[in-house]
GROMACS .gro file of C-alpha atoms in nm:
model
  353
    1MET     CA    1  -6.580  -0.502   4.076
    2LYS     CA    2  -6.416  -0.592   3.736
    3PRO     CA    3  -6.591  -0.893   3.515
    4LEU     CA    4  -6.306  -1.135   3.581
    5THR     CA    5  -6.265  -1.074   3.944
    6GLY     CA    6  -6.241  -1.418   4.117
    7LEU     CA    7  -6.095  -1.590   3.816
    8LYS     CA    8  -5.773  -1.806   3.888
    9VAL     CA    9  -5.512  -1.795   3.579
   10VAL     CA   10  -5.197  -2.018   3.590
   11GLU     CA   11  -4.933  -1.871   3.340
   12LEU     CA   12  -4.666  -2.095   3.228
   13ALA     CA   13  -4.636  -1.919   2.896
   14THR     CA   14  -4.332  -1.722   2.803
   15VAL     CA   15  -4.210  -1.435   2.558
   16LEU     CA   16  -4.502  -1.244   2.404
   17ALA     CA   17  -4.839  -1.397   2.287
   18GLY     CA   18  -4.933  -1.633   2.578
   19PRO     CA   19  -4.820  -1.356   2.854
   20GLU     CA   20  -5.012  -1.092   2.655
   21VAL     CA   21  -5.322  -1.324   2.724
   22GLY     CA   22  -5.255  -1.324   3.093
   23ARG     CA   23  -5.188  -0.965   3.090
   24PHE     CA   24  -5.570  -0.934   2.943
   25LEU     CA   25  -5.712  -1.148   3.189
   26ALA     CA   26  -5.529  -0.957   3.456
   27GLU     CA   27  -5.663  -0.614   3.333
   28LEU     CA   28  -6.020  -0.755   3.352
   29GLY     CA   29  -5.993  -0.876   3.719
   30ALA     CA   30  -5.854  -1.212   3.703
   31THR     CA   31  -5.560  -1.311   3.973
   32VAL     CA   32  -5.283  -1.420   3.718
   33VAL     CA   33  -4.974  -1.584   3.862
   34LYS     CA   34  -4.692  -1.619   3.621
   35TYR     CA   35  -4.477  -1.908   3.693
   36GLU     CA   36  -4.152  -1.883   3.542
   37PRO     CA   37  -3.863  -2.144   3.500
   38PRO     CA   38  -3.551  -2.101   3.740
   39LYS     CA   39  -3.381  -1.874   3.502
   40GLY     CA   40  -3.689  -1.667   3.453
   41ASP     CA   41  -3.870  -1.576   3.120
   42VAL     CA   42  -3.629  -1.507   2.842
   43THR     CA   43  -3.758  -1.188   2.777
   44ARG     CA   44  -3.638  -1.041   3.130
   45GLY     CA   45  -3.299  -1.018   2.948
   46TRP     CA   46  -3.415  -0.876   2.611
   47ARG     CA   47  -3.290  -0.502   2.695
   48LEU     CA   48  -3.227  -0.220   2.473
   49ALA     CA   49  -2.857  -0.167   2.450
   50ASN     CA   50  -2.869   0.162   2.686
   51GLU     CA   51  -3.122  -0.014   2.905
   52ASP     CA   52  -3.054  -0.054   3.287
   53SER     CA   53  -2.842  -0.387   3.321
   54THR     CA   54  -2.896  -0.421   3.674
   55SER     CA   55  -3.265  -0.438   3.677
   56SER     CA   56  -3.426  -0.781   3.697
   57ILE     CA   57  -3.682  -0.699   3.422
   58SER     CA   58  -3.659  -0.550   3.078
   59ALA     CA   59  -3.914  -0.294   2.933
   60TYR     CA   60  -4.000  -0.583   2.681
   61PHE     CA   61  -4.088  -0.794   2.973
   62ALA     CA   62  -4.286  -0.539   3.138
   63ALA     CA   63  -4.480  -0.474   2.818
   64ILE     CA   64  -4.703  -0.768   2.828
   65ASN     CA   65  -4.640  -0.880   3.189
   66ALA     CA   66  -4.861  -0.630   3.434
   67GLN     CA   67  -5.111  -0.658   3.716
   68LYS     CA   68  -4.959  -1.033   3.794
   69SER     CA   69  -4.778  -1.219   4.067
   70TYR     CA   70  -4.435  -1.407   3.988
   71ASP     CA   71  -4.317  -1.699   4.136
   72VAL     CA   72  -4.071  -1.983   4.010
   73LEU     CA   73  -4.148  -2.328   3.904
   74ASP     CA   74  -3.920  -2.569   3.802
   75LEU     CA   75  -4.087  -2.829   3.548
   76LYS     CA   76  -3.757  -3.008   3.489
   77SER     CA   77  -3.805  -3.169   3.847
   78SER     CA   78  -4.088  -3.384   3.978
   79GLU     CA   79  -4.114  -3.185   4.271
   80GLY     CA   80  -4.224  -2.911   4.009
   81ILE     CA   81  -4.454  -3.120   3.810
   82ASP     CA   82  -4.625  -3.233   4.158
   83SER     CA   83  -4.666  -2.879   4.238
   84LEU     CA   84  -4.820  -2.789   3.886
   85GLN     CA   85  -5.083  -3.063   3.970
   86SER     CA   86  -5.169  -2.898   4.297
   87LEU     CA   87  -5.176  -2.543   4.132
   88LEU     CA   88  -5.420  -2.664   3.873
   89SER     CA   89  -5.669  -2.811   4.128
   90ASP     CA   90  -5.836  -2.480   4.182
   91ALA     CA   91  -5.742  -2.294   3.858
   92ASP     CA   92  -5.973  -2.162   3.607
   93VAL     CA   93  -5.748  -2.096   3.334
   94LEU     CA   94  -5.395  -2.250   3.222
   95LEU     CA   95  -5.177  -2.080   2.979
   96THR     CA   96  -4.876  -2.260   2.795
   97ASN     CA   97  -4.656  -2.257   2.500
   98PHE     CA   98  -4.454  -2.577   2.560
   99LYS     CA   99  -4.319  -2.785   2.283
  100PRO     CA  100  -4.564  -3.124   2.245
  101GLU     CA  101  -4.275  -3.349   2.393
  102ASP     CA  102  -4.257  -3.102   2.713
  103GLU     CA  103  -4.622  -3.119   2.740
  104LYS     CA  104  -4.642  -3.492   2.781
  105VAL     CA  105  -4.337  -3.484   3.017
  106PHE     CA  106  -4.514  -3.224   3.237
  107GLY     CA  107  -4.839  -3.414   3.242
  108LEU     CA  108  -5.004  -3.169   3.021
  109THR     CA  109  -5.232  -3.365   2.802
  110THR     CA  110  -5.583  -3.302   2.690
  111ASP     CA  111  -5.712  -3.655   2.833
  112SER     CA  112  -5.554  -3.642   3.135
  113LEU     CA  113  -5.612  -3.262   3.236
  114LYS     CA  114  -6.012  -3.313   3.144
  115SER     CA  115  -6.006  -3.636   3.351
  116LYS     CA  116  -5.836  -3.444   3.664
  117PHE     CA  117  -5.976  -3.108   3.594
  118PRO     CA  118  -6.280  -3.116   3.418
  119ARG     CA  119  -6.346  -2.719   3.456
  120LEU     CA  120  -6.013  -2.616   3.376
  121ILE     CA  121  -5.978  -2.414   3.054
  122TRP     CA  122  -5.642  -2.442   2.889
  123GLY     CA  123  -5.552  -2.208   2.607
  124LYS     CA  124  -5.204  -2.299   2.479
  125ILE     CA  125  -4.968  -2.117   2.178
  126SER     CA  126  -4.757  -2.296   1.900
  127GLY     CA  127  -4.550  -2.195   1.632
  128PHE     CA  128  -4.620  -2.392   1.319
  129SER     CA  129  -4.943  -2.580   1.280
  130SER     CA  130  -4.770  -2.737   0.974
  131ASP     CA  131  -4.484  -2.857   1.183
  132ILE     CA  132  -4.583  -2.894   1.541
  133ASN     CA  133  -4.221  -2.939   1.628
  134ARG     CA  134  -4.066  -2.674   1.440
  135PRO     CA  135  -3.926  -2.357   1.655
  136ALA     CA  136  -4.070  -2.014   1.585
  137PHE     CA  137  -4.051  -1.686   1.680
  138ASP     CA  138  -4.265  -1.372   1.551
  139VAL     CA  139  -4.005  -1.264   1.295
  140VAL     CA  140  -3.983  -1.642   1.161
  141LEU     CA  141  -4.365  -1.635   1.102
  142GLN     CA  142  -4.351  -1.280   0.936
  143ALA     CA  143  -4.095  -1.427   0.691
  144GLU     CA  144  -4.296  -1.780   0.629
  145THR     CA  145  -4.666  -1.625   0.600
  146GLY     CA  146  -4.587  -1.345   0.351
  147TRP     CA  147  -4.594  -1.044   0.575
  148ILE     CA  148  -4.191  -0.944   0.482
  149SER     CA  149  -4.266  -1.010   0.100
  150MET     CA  150  -4.523  -0.747   0.118
  151THR     CA  151  -4.353  -0.471   0.342
  152GLY     CA  152  -4.092  -0.194   0.269
  153GLN     CA  153  -4.028  -0.014  -0.068
  154PRO     CA  154  -4.046  -0.180  -0.402
  155ASN     CA  155  -3.702  -0.259  -0.533
  156GLN     CA  156  -3.511  -0.235  -0.171
  157LEU     CA  157  -3.450  -0.482   0.078
  158PRO     CA  158  -3.785  -0.623   0.229
  159SER     CA  159  -3.864  -0.504   0.605
  160LYS     CA  160  -4.020  -0.687   0.916
  161LEU     CA  161  -4.302  -0.519   1.105
  162PRO     CA  162  -4.162  -0.291   1.398
  163VAL     CA  163  -4.383  -0.491   1.642
  164ALA     CA  164  -4.422  -0.862   1.697
  165MET     CA  165  -4.748  -0.838   1.537
  166ILE     CA  166  -4.785  -1.216   1.468
  167ASP     CA  167  -4.757  -1.258   1.843
  168VAL     CA  168  -5.025  -0.973   1.925
  169ILE     CA  169  -5.259  -1.140   1.651
  170ALA     CA  170  -5.223  -1.495   1.805
  171ALA     CA  171  -5.282  -1.350   2.141
  172HIS     CA  172  -5.605  -1.183   2.026
  173GLN     CA  173  -5.729  -1.531   1.910
  174LEU     CA  174  -5.651  -1.697   2.211
  175LYS     CA  175  -5.820  -1.442   2.419
  176GLU     CA  176  -6.132  -1.459   2.218
  177ALA     CA  177  -6.124  -1.862   2.247
  178ILE     CA  178  -6.088  -1.824   2.612
  179LEU     CA  179  -6.378  -1.568   2.646
  180LEU     CA  180  -6.594  -1.818   2.438
  181ALA     CA  181  -6.445  -2.109   2.687
  182LEU     CA  182  -6.565  -1.915   2.988
  183LEU     CA  183  -6.921  -1.848   2.835
  184GLU     CA  184  -6.961  -2.230   2.743
  185ARG     CA  185  -6.825  -2.313   3.105
  186GLU     CA  186  -7.109  -2.085   3.241
  187LYS     CA  187  -7.372  -2.257   3.044
  188HIS     CA  188  -7.250  -2.617   3.063
  189GLY     CA  189  -7.026  -2.637   3.379
  190THR     CA  190  -6.706  -2.816   3.193
  191GLY     CA  191  -6.399  -2.630   3.081
  192SER     CA  192  -6.245  -2.669   2.718
  193HIS     CA  193  -5.905  -2.678   2.554
  194TRP     CA  194  -5.808  -2.444   2.288
  195ALA     CA  195  -5.476  -2.395   2.052
  196VAL     CA  196  -5.372  -2.124   1.865
  197SER     CA  197  -5.056  -2.148   1.637
  198LEU     CA  198  -4.873  -1.847   1.510
  199GLU     CA  199  -4.885  -1.956   1.178
  200GLU     CA  200  -5.273  -2.006   1.140
  201ALA     CA  201  -5.311  -1.678   1.341
  202SER     CA  202  -5.096  -1.475   1.098
  203LEU     CA  203  -5.259  -1.652   0.792
  204SER     CA  204  -5.598  -1.539   0.901
  205ALA     CA  205  -5.473  -1.186   0.949
  206LEU     CA  206  -5.372  -1.177   0.582
  207ALA     CA  207  -5.740  -1.052   0.503
  208ASN     CA  208  -5.786  -0.876   0.167
  209GLN     CA  209  -5.433  -0.970   0.069
  210ALA     CA  210  -5.539  -1.372   0.074
  211THR     CA  211  -5.868  -1.270  -0.089
  212ASN     CA  212  -5.683  -1.047  -0.376
  213TYR     CA  213  -5.483  -1.385  -0.442
  214TRP     CA  214  -5.760  -1.630  -0.415
  215MET     CA  215  -6.012  -1.454  -0.640
  216ASN     CA  216  -5.785  -1.248  -0.884
  217ASN     CA  217  -5.454  -1.407  -0.874
  218HIS     CA  218  -5.283  -1.095  -0.735
  219VAL     CA  219  -4.976  -1.166  -0.554
  220ALA     CA  220  -4.893  -0.863  -0.298
  221LYS     CA  221  -4.539  -0.718  -0.339
  222ALA     CA  222  -4.368  -0.443  -0.150
  223MET     CA  223  -4.529  -0.123  -0.225
  224GLY     CA  224  -4.450   0.092   0.086
  225THR     CA  225  -4.757   0.270   0.227
  226ALA     CA  226  -4.979   0.250  -0.080
  227HIS     CA  227  -5.305   0.024  -0.076
  228PRO     CA  228  -5.320  -0.220  -0.351
  229ASN     CA  229  -5.684  -0.161  -0.425
  230ILE     CA  230  -5.743   0.215  -0.355
  231ALA     CA  231  -5.582   0.541  -0.464
  232PRO     CA  232  -5.501   0.762  -0.320
  233TYR     CA  233  -5.480   0.560  -0.012
  234GLY     CA  234  -5.171   0.530   0.208
  235ASP     CA  235  -4.970   0.698  -0.063
  236LEU     CA  236  -4.711   0.957   0.106
  237LEU     CA  237  -4.758   1.325   0.015
  238PRO     CA  238  -4.516   1.565   0.095
  239THR     CA  239  -4.601   1.895   0.301
  240LYS     CA  240  -4.399   2.220   0.315
  241ASP     CA  241  -4.271   2.151   0.655
  242GLY     CA  242  -4.113   1.822   0.569
  243LYS     CA  243  -4.384   1.611   0.699
  244TRP     CA  244  -4.568   1.324   0.516
  245ALA     CA  245  -4.933   1.317   0.486
  246VAL     CA  246  -5.100   1.011   0.433
  247PRO     CA  247  -5.462   1.020   0.279
  248ALA     CA  248  -5.733   0.741   0.271
  249ILE     CA  249  -5.950   0.819  -0.004
  250GLY     CA  250  -6.234   0.567  -0.016
  251SER     CA  251  -6.497   0.702  -0.243
  252HIS     CA  252  -6.509   0.930  -0.560
  253ALA     CA  253  -6.718   1.173  -0.338
  254GLN     CA  254  -6.404   1.213  -0.083
  255PHE     CA  255  -6.174   1.235  -0.392
  256GLN     CA  256  -6.370   1.547  -0.539
  257LYS     CA  257  -6.367   1.705  -0.200
  258PHE     CA  258  -5.999   1.628  -0.152
  259THR     CA  259  -5.910   1.777  -0.497
  260GLU     CA  260  -6.107   2.071  -0.434
  261LEU     CA  261  -5.951   2.145  -0.105
  262LEU     CA  262  -5.624   2.126  -0.302
  263ASN     CA  263  -5.739   2.351  -0.587
  264LEU     CA  264  -5.718   2.063  -0.811
  265SER     CA  265  -6.090   2.038  -0.922
  266THR     CA  266  -6.020   1.935  -1.259
  267LEU     CA  267  -5.835   1.627  -1.150
  268ALA     CA  268  -6.203   1.467  -1.061
  269SER     CA  269  -6.284   1.497  -1.404
  270ASP     CA  270  -5.969   1.404  -1.568
  271LEU     CA  271  -6.013   1.078  -1.768
  272ARG     CA  272  -5.710   0.929  -1.583
  273PHE     CA  273  -5.853   0.964  -1.231
  274ARG     CA  274  -6.267   0.918  -1.286
  275SER     CA  275  -6.285   0.616  -1.088
  276ASN     CA  276  -6.094   0.430  -0.848
  277VAL     CA  277  -5.969   0.185  -1.095
  278ASP     CA  278  -5.843   0.472  -1.301
  279ARG     CA  279  -5.683   0.606  -1.035
  280VAL     CA  280  -5.524   0.266  -0.908
  281THR     CA  281  -5.397   0.223  -1.274
  282ASN     CA  282  -5.248   0.588  -1.308
  283ARG     CA  283  -5.141   0.596  -0.966
  284SER     CA  284  -4.802   0.755  -1.012
  285ALA     CA  285  -4.930   1.030  -1.222
  286LEU     CA  286  -5.202   1.094  -0.946
  287ILE     CA  287  -4.960   1.090  -0.678
  288GLU     CA  288  -4.747   1.359  -0.877
  289GLU     CA  289  -5.018   1.571  -0.940
  290LEU     CA  290  -5.153   1.580  -0.554
  291SER     CA  291  -4.795   1.617  -0.415
  292LYS     CA  292  -4.735   1.952  -0.611
  293ALA     CA  293  -5.038   2.070  -0.427
  294THR     CA  294  -4.969   1.931  -0.062
  295LYS     CA  295  -4.599   2.088  -0.069
  296GLN     CA  296  -4.781   2.413  -0.032
  297TRP     CA  297  -4.933   2.321   0.279
  298ASN     CA  298  -4.802   2.303   0.641
  299SER     CA  299  -4.897   1.963   0.773
  300GLU     CA  300  -5.101   2.047   1.069
  301GLU     CA  301  -5.313   2.306   0.842
  302LEU     CA  302  -5.362   2.039   0.567
  303ASN     CA  303  -5.462   1.787   0.864
  304LYS     CA  304  -5.733   2.042   1.009
  305ALA     CA  305  -5.845   2.128   0.677
  306CYS     CA  306  -5.909   1.787   0.569
  307GLY     CA  307  -6.083   1.695   0.940
  308ASP     CA  308  -6.297   1.997   0.867
  309HIS     CA  309  -6.407   1.884   0.520
  310ARG     CA  310  -6.454   1.527   0.650
  311ILE     CA  311  -6.141   1.390   0.420
  312PRO     CA  312  -5.972   1.107   0.580
  313LEU     CA  313  -5.611   1.207   0.618
  314GLY     CA  314  -5.315   1.142   0.873
  315ILE     CA  315  -4.976   1.297   0.932
  316VAL     CA  316  -4.669   1.060   0.959
  317ARG     CA  317  -4.573   1.113   1.331
  318SER     CA  318  -4.270   0.985   1.534
  319LEU     CA  319  -4.335   0.751   1.796
  320ASP     CA  320  -4.230   0.996   2.085
  321GLU     CA  321  -4.481   1.238   1.953
  322VAL     CA  322  -4.729   0.972   1.962
  323LEU     CA  323  -4.644   0.843   2.305
  324ASP     CA  324  -4.625   1.194   2.474
  325SER     CA  325  -4.999   1.286   2.358
  326PRO     CA  326  -5.303   1.288   2.592
  327GLN     CA  327  -5.431   1.017   2.385
  328ALA     CA  328  -5.151   0.768   2.455
  329GLN     CA  329  -5.154   0.882   2.807
  330GLU     CA  330  -5.542   0.772   2.853
  331VAL     CA  331  -5.436   0.400   2.749
  332ALA     CA  332  -5.129   0.366   2.954
  333LEU     CA  333  -5.086   0.154   3.246
  334GLU     CA  334  -4.808   0.218   3.535
  335GLU     CA  335  -4.680  -0.011   3.768
  336GLU     CA  336  -4.364  -0.120   3.980
  337ILE     CA  337  -4.246  -0.424   3.924
  338GLU     CA  338  -3.959  -0.582   4.141
  339GLY     CA  339  -3.840  -0.237   4.242
  340ARG     CA  340  -3.859  -0.074   3.874
  341LYS     CA  341  -4.100   0.164   3.783
  342THR     CA  342  -4.303   0.048   3.447
  343LYS     CA  343  -4.518   0.196   3.175
  344ARG     CA  344  -4.710   0.002   2.910
  345VAL     CA  345  -5.012   0.034   2.683
  346LYS     CA  346  -5.296  -0.127   2.793
  347SER     CA  347  -5.434  -0.467   2.673
  348PHE     CA  348  -5.810  -0.390   2.680
  349VAL     CA  349  -5.893  -0.044   2.570
  350ALA     CA  350  -6.259  -0.093   2.499
  351ARG     CA  351  -6.504   0.137   2.685
  352ARG     CA  352  -6.843   0.046   2.849
  353LEU     CA  353  -7.098   0.293   2.713
   0.00000   0.00000   0.00000
């Protein structure tokens, strides 16, 4: 039996963040029913140009909707609002991402829900905490919270992250809140209500870049894959077979082993590279020297040699190469939805030991 078997979840949320929370709960055994408006979740139509247009779902929709049941609920009608109240009478979790004014129309207020359904856990996603009425999608938050300004190569157009990462981060925040709410309810018998905004979730994930600014007044700029605090870390090193190697050298001991492997042992004692600060300061010269050496290696040989010597390094791989690997298949989940075979990565990949 899965840990959340018997839990009933009413999912009214659309797009990605809220439905991702529902998918997580479903994977853990909860019974999740996704109630969509009459026209369906908008992501049903978010298809690739060459995707099957006759299907009722898109691959995007399938990515974050799995192991759920699907139904229609028209909350623009009085019947739909009445039906929602009935659904909540025995629900454990409610997931929404409505605008504030719509919540009131639908009868979804904290006071009302706590009075009528004291055991209910309500998790809701919003866009901006600084302006609750402002519409938002992931890329808007990537722009407004600094991610796009840091992404891409210097002196080129900035880039967005290729995954809706702000939605994913917000979903993780709400997953944690709901698990906390379930624990509290187990102890005290009452539910609780939790809100996560994409804006605050995004800000929370700035991590070391936020601290670099607040403590050192350092404003992160686009610098490709390189790390602002460590070198060589994230820098792209070319290989003989046209691939890119990405080292993650976190200590001077690792740097010494890496330079020895590349027959560049003198670099470890070079005044320009004797400490991490020196290497960050003289990064361009360092990468030039390392690149000359890595060009003599085939990518997989370099990768294996670094692994054998416990030197952190990876090879830049295409997405098809990654997703066709045995490791990716281990975290894949297949399911037929409305007559279409679907496949996505699992939401929950922790393994019980």
